[in-house]
Coordinates of C-alpha atoms in Angstrom, one line a residue:
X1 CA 0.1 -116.2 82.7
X2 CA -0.4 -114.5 79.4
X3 CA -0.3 -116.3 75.7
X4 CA 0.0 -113.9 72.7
X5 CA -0.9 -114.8 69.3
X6 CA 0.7 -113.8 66.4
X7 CA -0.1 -114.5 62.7
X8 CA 2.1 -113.9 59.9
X9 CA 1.0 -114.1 56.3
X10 CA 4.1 -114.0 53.3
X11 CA 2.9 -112.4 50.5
X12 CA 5.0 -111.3 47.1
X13 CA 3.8 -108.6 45.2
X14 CA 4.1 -110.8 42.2
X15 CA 1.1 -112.7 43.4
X16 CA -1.4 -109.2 42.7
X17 CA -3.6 -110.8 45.7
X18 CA -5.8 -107.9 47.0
X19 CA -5.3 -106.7 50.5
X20 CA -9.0 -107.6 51.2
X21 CA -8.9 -111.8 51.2
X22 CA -6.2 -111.4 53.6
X23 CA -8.1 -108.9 56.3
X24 CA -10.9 -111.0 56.2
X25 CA -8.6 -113.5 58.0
X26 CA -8.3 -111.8 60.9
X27 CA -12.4 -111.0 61.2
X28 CA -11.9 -107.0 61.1
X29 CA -13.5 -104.7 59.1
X30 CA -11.7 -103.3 56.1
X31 CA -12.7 -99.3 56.2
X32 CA -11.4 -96.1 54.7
X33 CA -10.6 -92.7 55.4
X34 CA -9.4 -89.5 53.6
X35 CA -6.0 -88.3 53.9
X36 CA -7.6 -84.8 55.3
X37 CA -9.4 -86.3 58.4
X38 CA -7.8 -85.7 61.5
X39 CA -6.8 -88.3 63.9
X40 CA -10.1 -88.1 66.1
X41 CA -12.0 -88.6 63.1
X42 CA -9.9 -91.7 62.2
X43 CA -9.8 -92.7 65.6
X44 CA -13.8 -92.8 65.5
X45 CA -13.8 -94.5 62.8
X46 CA -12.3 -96.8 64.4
X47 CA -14.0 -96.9 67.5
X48 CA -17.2 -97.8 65.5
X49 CA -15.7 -100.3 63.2
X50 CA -13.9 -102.1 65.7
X51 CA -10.9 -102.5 63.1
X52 CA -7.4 -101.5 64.3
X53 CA -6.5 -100.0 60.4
X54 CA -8.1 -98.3 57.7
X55 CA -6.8 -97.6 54.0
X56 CA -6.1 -93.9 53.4
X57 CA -7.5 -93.0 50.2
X58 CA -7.9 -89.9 48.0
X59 CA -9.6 -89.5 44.2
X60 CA -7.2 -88.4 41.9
X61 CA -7.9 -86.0 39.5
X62 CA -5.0 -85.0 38.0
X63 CA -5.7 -85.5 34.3
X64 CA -8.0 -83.8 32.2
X65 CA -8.2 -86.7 29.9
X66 CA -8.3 -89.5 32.3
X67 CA -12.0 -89.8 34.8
X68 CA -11.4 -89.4 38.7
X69 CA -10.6 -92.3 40.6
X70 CA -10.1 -93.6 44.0
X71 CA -5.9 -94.0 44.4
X72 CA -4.6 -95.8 48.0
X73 CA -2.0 -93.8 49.0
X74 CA -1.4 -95.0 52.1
X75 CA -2.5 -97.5 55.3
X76 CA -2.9 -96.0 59.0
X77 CA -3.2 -98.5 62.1
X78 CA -4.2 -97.6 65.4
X79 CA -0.4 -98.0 66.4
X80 CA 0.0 -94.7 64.4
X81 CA -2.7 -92.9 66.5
X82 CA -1.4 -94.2 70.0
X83 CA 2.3 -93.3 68.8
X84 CA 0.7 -89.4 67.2
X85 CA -0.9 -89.0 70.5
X86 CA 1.8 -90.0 73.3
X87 CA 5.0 -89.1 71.2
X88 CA 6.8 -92.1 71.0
X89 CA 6.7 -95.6 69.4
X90 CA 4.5 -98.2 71.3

C-alpha cells in the first residue's frame, strides 16, 4: 500500500511574504538558473541540489539611468523538464 503526502500552503500576494520562508518548509534547496541554460544544464542543477525547482532569473539592464539588477522572471520545476523531454504532461 502506498500513502502520498501532500502539503498546501495559501498565500495572498497581499501578504509580500518571500518565496524563500515557505521552501524552507519543505527542506529543499532554493537555487537559480538563467533563462539561457538549456534543460540538461538545469536538470544538473538539479541533480546536484537535490531540489525539484529553481527560480529563473536574468539581470536587467534596460535603463541607462537605473544600475543592473537581478529580476525573477520566471520558476521551472522538474515537472517542466520530464514534460520538455517525453512530450506530454506528467
Amino acid at each position: 500500500m502506498h500513502f502520498f503526502s501532500c502539503t498546501c500552503i495559501c498565500v495572498t500576494a497581499q501578504d509580500e511574504t518571500p518565496l524563500r520562508n515557505f521552501l524552507s518548509l519543505f527542506g529543499r534547496p532554493l537555487t537559480s538558473v538563467w533563462p539561457d541554460q538549456n534543460l540538461g544544464e538545469v536538470l544538473t542543477v538539479f541533480k546536484k541540489s537535490r531540489g525539484h525547482m529553481a527560480l529563473v532569473v536574468d539581470v536587467n539592464n534596460q535603463s541607462d539611468t537605473v544600475d543592473p539588477y537581478y529580476e525573477l522572471v520566471g520558476i521551472i520545476t522538474l515537472d517542466d523538464i520530464m514534460e520538455e523531454i517525453l512530450g506530454e504532461e506528467v
